[in-house]
Tab-separated table of C-alpha atoms in Angstrom:
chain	number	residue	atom	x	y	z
C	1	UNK	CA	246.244	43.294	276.466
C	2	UNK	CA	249.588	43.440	278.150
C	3	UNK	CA	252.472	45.365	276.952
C	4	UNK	CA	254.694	41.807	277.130
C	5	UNK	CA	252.708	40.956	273.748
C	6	UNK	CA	254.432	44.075	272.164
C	7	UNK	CA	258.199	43.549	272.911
C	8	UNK	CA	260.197	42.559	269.897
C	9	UNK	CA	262.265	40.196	272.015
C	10	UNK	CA	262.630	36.770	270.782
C	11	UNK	CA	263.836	34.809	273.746
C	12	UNK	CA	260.411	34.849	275.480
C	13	UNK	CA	258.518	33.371	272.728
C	14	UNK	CA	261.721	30.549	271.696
C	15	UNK	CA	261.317	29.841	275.584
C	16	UNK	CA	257.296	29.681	275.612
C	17	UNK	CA	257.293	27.388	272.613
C	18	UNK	CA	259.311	24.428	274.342
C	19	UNK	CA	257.364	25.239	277.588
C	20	UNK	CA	254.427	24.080	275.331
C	21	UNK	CA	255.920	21.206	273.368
C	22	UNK	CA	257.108	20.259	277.275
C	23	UNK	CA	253.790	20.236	278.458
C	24	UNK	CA	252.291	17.940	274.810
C	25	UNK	CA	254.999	15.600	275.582
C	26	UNK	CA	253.737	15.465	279.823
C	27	UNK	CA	249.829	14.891	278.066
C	28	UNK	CA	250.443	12.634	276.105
C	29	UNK	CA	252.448	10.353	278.065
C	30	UNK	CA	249.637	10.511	280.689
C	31	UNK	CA	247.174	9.601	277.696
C	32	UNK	CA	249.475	6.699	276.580
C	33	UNK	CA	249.015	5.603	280.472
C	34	UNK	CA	245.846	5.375	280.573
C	35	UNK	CA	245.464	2.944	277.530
C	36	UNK	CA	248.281	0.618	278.429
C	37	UNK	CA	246.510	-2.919	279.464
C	38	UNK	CA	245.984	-2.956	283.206
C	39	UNK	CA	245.490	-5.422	285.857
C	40	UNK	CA	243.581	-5.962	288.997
C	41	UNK	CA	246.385	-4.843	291.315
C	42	UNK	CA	247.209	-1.930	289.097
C	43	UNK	CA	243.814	-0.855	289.176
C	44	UNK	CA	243.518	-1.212	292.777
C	45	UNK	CA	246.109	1.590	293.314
C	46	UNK	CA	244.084	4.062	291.560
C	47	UNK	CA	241.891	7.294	293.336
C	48	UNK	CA	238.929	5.847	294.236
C	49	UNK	CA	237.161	9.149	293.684
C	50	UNK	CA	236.236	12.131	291.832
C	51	UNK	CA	237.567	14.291	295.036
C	52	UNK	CA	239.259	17.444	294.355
C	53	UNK	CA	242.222	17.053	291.550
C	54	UNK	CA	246.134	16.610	293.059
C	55	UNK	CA	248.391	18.330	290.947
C	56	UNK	CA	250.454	16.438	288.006
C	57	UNK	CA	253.866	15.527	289.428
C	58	UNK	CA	256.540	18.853	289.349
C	59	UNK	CA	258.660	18.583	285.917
C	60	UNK	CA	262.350	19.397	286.397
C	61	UNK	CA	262.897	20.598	282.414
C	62	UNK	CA	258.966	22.568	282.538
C	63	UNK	CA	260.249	24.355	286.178
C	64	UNK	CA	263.765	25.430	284.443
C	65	UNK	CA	262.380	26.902	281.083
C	66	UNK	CA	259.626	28.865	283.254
C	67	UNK	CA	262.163	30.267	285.526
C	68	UNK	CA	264.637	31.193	282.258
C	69	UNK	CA	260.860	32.732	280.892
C	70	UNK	CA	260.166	34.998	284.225
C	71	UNK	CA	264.037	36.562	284.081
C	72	UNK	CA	263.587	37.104	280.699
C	73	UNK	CA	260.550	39.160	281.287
C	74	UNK	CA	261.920	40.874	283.876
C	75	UNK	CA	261.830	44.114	282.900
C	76	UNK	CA	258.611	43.885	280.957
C	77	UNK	CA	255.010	45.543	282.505
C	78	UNK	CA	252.057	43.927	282.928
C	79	UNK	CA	248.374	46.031	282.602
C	80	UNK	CA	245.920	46.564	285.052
C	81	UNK	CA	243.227	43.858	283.543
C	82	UNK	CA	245.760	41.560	283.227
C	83	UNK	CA	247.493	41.523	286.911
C	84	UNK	CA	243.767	41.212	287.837
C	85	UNK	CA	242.591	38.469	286.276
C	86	UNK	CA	246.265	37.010	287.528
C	87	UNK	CA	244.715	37.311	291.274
C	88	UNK	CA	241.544	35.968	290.435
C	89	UNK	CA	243.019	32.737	290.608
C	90	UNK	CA	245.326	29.902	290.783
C	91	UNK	CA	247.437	29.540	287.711
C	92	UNK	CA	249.417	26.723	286.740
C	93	UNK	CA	250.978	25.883	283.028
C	94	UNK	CA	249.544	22.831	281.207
C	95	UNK	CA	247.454	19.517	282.259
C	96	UNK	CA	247.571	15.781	282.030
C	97	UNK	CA	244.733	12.781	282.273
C	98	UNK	CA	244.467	10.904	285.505
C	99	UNK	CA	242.507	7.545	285.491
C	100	UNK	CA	240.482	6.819	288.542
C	101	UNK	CA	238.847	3.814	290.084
C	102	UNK	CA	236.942	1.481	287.248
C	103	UNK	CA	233.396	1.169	287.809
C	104	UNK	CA	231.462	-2.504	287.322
C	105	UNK	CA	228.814	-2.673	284.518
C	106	UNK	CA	227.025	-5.368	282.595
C	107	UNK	CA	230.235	-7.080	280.482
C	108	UNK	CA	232.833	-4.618	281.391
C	109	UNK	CA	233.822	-1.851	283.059
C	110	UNK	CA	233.563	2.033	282.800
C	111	UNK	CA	236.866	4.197	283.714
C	112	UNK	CA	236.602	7.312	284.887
C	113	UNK	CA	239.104	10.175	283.124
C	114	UNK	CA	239.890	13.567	284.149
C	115	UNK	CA	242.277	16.281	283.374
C	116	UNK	CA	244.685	17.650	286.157
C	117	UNK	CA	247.130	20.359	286.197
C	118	UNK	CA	250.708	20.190	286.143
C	119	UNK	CA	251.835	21.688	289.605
C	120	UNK	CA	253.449	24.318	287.869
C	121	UNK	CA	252.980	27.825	288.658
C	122	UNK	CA	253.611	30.784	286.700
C	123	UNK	CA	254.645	34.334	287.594
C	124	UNK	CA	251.972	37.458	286.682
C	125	UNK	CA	254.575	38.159	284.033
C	126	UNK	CA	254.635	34.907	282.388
C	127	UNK	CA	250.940	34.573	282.923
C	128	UNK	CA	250.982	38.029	280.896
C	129	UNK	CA	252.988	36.133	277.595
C	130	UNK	CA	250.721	33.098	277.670
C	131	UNK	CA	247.187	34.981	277.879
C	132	UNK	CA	248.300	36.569	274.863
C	133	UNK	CA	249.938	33.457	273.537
C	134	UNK	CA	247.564	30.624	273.683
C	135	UNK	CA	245.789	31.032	276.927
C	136	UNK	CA	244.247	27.576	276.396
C	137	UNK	CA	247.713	26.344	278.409
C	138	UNK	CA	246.976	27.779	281.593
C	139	UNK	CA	244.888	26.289	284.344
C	140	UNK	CA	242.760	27.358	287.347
C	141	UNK	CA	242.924	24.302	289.682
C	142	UNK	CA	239.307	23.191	289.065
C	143	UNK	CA	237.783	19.744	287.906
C	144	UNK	CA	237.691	19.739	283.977
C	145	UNK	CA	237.125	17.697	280.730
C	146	UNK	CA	235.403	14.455	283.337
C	147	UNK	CA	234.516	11.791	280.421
C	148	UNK	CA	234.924	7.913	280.977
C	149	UNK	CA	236.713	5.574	278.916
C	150	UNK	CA	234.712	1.500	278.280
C	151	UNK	CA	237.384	-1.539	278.678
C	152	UNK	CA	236.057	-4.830	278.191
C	153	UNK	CA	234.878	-7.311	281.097
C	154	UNK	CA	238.816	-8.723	281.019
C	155	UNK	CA	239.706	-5.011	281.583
C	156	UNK	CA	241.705	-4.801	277.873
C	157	UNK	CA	240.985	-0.856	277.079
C	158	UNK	CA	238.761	-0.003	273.647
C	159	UNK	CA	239.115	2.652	271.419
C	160	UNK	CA	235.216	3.833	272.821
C	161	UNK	CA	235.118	6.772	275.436
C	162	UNK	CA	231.451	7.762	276.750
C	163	UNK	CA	230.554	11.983	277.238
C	164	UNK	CA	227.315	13.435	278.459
C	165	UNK	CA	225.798	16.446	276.264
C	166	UNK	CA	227.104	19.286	278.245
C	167	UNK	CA	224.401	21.193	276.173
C	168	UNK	CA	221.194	19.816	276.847
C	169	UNK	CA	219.153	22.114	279.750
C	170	UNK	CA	215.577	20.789	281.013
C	171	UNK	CA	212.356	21.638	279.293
C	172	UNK	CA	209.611	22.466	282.102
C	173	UNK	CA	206.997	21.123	279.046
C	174	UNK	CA	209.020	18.011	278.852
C	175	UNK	CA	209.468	16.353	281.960
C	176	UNK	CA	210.408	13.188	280.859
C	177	UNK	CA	213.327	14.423	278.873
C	178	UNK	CA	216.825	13.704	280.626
C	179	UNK	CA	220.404	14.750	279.714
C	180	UNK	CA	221.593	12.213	276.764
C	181	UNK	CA	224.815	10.057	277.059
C	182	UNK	CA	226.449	9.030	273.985
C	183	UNK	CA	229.664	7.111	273.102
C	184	UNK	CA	232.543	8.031	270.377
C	185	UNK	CA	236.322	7.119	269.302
C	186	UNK	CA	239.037	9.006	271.055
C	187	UNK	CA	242.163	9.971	269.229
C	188	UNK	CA	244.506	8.123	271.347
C	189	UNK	CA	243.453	4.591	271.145
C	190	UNK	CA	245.278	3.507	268.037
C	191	UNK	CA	246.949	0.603	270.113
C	192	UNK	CA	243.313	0.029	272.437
C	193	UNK	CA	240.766	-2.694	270.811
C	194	UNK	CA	237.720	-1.799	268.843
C	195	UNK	CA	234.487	-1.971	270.935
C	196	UNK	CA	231.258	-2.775	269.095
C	197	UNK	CA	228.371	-0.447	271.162
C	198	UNK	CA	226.350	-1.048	268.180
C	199	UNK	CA	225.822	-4.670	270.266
C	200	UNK	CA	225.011	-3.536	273.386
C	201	UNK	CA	221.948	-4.563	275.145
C	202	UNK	CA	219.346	-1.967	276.676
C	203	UNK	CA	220.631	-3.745	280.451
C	204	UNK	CA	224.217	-2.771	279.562
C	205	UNK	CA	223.714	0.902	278.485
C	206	UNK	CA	221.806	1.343	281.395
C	207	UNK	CA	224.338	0.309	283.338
C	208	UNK	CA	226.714	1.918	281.619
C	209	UNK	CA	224.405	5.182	282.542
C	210	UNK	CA	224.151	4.402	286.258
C	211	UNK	CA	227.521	3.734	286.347
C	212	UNK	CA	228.120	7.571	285.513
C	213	UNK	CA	225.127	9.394	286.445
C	214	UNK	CA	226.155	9.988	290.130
C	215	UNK	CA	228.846	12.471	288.962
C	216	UNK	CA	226.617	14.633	287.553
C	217	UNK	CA	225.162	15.733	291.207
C	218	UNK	CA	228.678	16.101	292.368
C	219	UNK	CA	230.191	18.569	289.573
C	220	UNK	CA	228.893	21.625	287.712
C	221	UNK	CA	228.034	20.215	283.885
C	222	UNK	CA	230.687	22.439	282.425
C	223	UNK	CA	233.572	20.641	284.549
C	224	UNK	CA	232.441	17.226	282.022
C	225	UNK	CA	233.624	16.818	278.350
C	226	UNK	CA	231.038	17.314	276.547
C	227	UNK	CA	230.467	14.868	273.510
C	228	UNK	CA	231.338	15.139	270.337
C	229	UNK	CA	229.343	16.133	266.950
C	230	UNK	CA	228.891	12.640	265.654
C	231	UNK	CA	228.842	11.230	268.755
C	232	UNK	CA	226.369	8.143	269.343
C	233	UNK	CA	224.197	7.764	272.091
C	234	UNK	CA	224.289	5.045	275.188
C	235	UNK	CA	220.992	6.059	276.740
C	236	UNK	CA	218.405	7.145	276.317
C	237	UNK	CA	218.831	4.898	273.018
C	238	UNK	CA	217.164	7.631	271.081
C	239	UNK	CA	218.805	10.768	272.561
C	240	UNK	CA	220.162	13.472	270.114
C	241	UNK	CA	222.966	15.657	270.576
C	242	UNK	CA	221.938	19.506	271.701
C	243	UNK	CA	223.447	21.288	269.012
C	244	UNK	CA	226.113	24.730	270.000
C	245	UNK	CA	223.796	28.075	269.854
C	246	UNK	CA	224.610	30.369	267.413
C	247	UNK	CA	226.995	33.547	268.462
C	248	UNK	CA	225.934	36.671	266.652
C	249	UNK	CA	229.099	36.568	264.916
C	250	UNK	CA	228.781	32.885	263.864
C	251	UNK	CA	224.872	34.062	262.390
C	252	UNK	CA	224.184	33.722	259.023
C	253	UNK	CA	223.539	37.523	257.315
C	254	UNK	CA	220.816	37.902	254.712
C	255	UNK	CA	222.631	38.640	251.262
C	256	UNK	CA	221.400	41.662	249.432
C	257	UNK	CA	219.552	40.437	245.727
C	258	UNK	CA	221.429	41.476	243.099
């Protein structure tokens, strides 16, 4: 751990916490993007593909309060693992959605969603707070949280976002097993229309499924979201969620009789 996490100064952390309410308020306007009602030109002007992810526009207020962070910090040092890990990649504070080109299926259309970072760098020392912080707000450049969202065949966007199960690995005993895709609610839809996937027809989830199955030979499975618990699936119709492996820690212990 870092010796930054052990100063008693409270500037760094007052600056850190609007850094982070900064970056929410960057998120979720990119979010609140992606469900407002397009049309054909403004889908037209979208990436056509899954290439390698541009950075999220610079923020003026996000590049002042990490510059105020770094002087701050100034005179604090950073360990050995940490300055380490620092170089082992390319660092950037916080992420936003990006929307790519719509894809045609049976009835509708599937849109392709993606996190990207916000071209924001940070400084080893600032990288040293935020490890310790909530690490969860730092990024590494790469592809990440890929899941598409279902708008209706007039393009209107629904409250329905389709995930593959992240989880599921081949069985060499079951051949004809493939990896499960399954559709659920997402969190920021309360303005998007209600789909009703209970309706679809076996030709439109299987379009739905071609529509997204190329990705999966162009990115590693972890760089997907990875459905939910609950989650319901698209195809195959009677696909079942691979369920999280235990940790040790998370392992039930066997309780002495009294």
């Amino acid at each position: 751990m870092s010796e930054v996490a052990q100063n008693g100064s409270v500037l760094p952390n007052l600056l850190l916490a609007r850094m982070k309410a900064r970056a929410r308020e960057i998120r979720e306007s990119s979010l609140r993007q992606i469900g407002l009602p397009t049309d054909s030109e403004g889908w037209g002007e979208m990436p056509e593909d899954l290439a390698e992810p541009p950075a999220y526009q610079p923020d003026q207020e996000l590049a002042r309060l990490m510059d105020r962070l770094d002087f701050a910090l100034r005179d604090y040092p950073i360990s050995g693992d940490t300055r380490r890990k620092f170089e082992s990649g390319d660092w950037t504070f916080g992420s936003a959605f990006q929307a790519l080109q719509p894809r045609k299926i049976v009835r509708g259309f599937i849109l392709p969603v993606r996190r990207i970072p916000i071209s924001e760098p940070v400084s080893p020392r600032v990288f040293a707070l935020i490890e310790v912080d909530d690490e969860s707000y730092l990024d590494r450049h790469l592809p990440q949280g890929i899941h598409y969202h279902y708008c209706l065949a007039d393009r209107r966007h629904t409250t329905t976002v389709i995930c593959w199960d992240n989880r599921w690995r081949s069985d060499p005993s079951r051949p004809g097993d493939v990896r499960g895709l399954f559709h659920e609610l997402h969190a920021q839809g309360a303005k998007n229309l209600r789909a009703r996937p209970e309706l679809w027809s076996d030709d439109k989830r299987q379009s739905i499924r071609a529509a997204c199955s190329p990705d999966l030979t162009r990115f590693k499975i972890n760089e997907f979201r990875c459905a939910s618990n609950g989650a319901s699936p698209v195809w195959p119709t009677n696909a079942v969620l691979t369920p999280l492996r235990p940790t040790p820690a998370s392992q039930p212990r066997n309780r002495k009789r009294k």
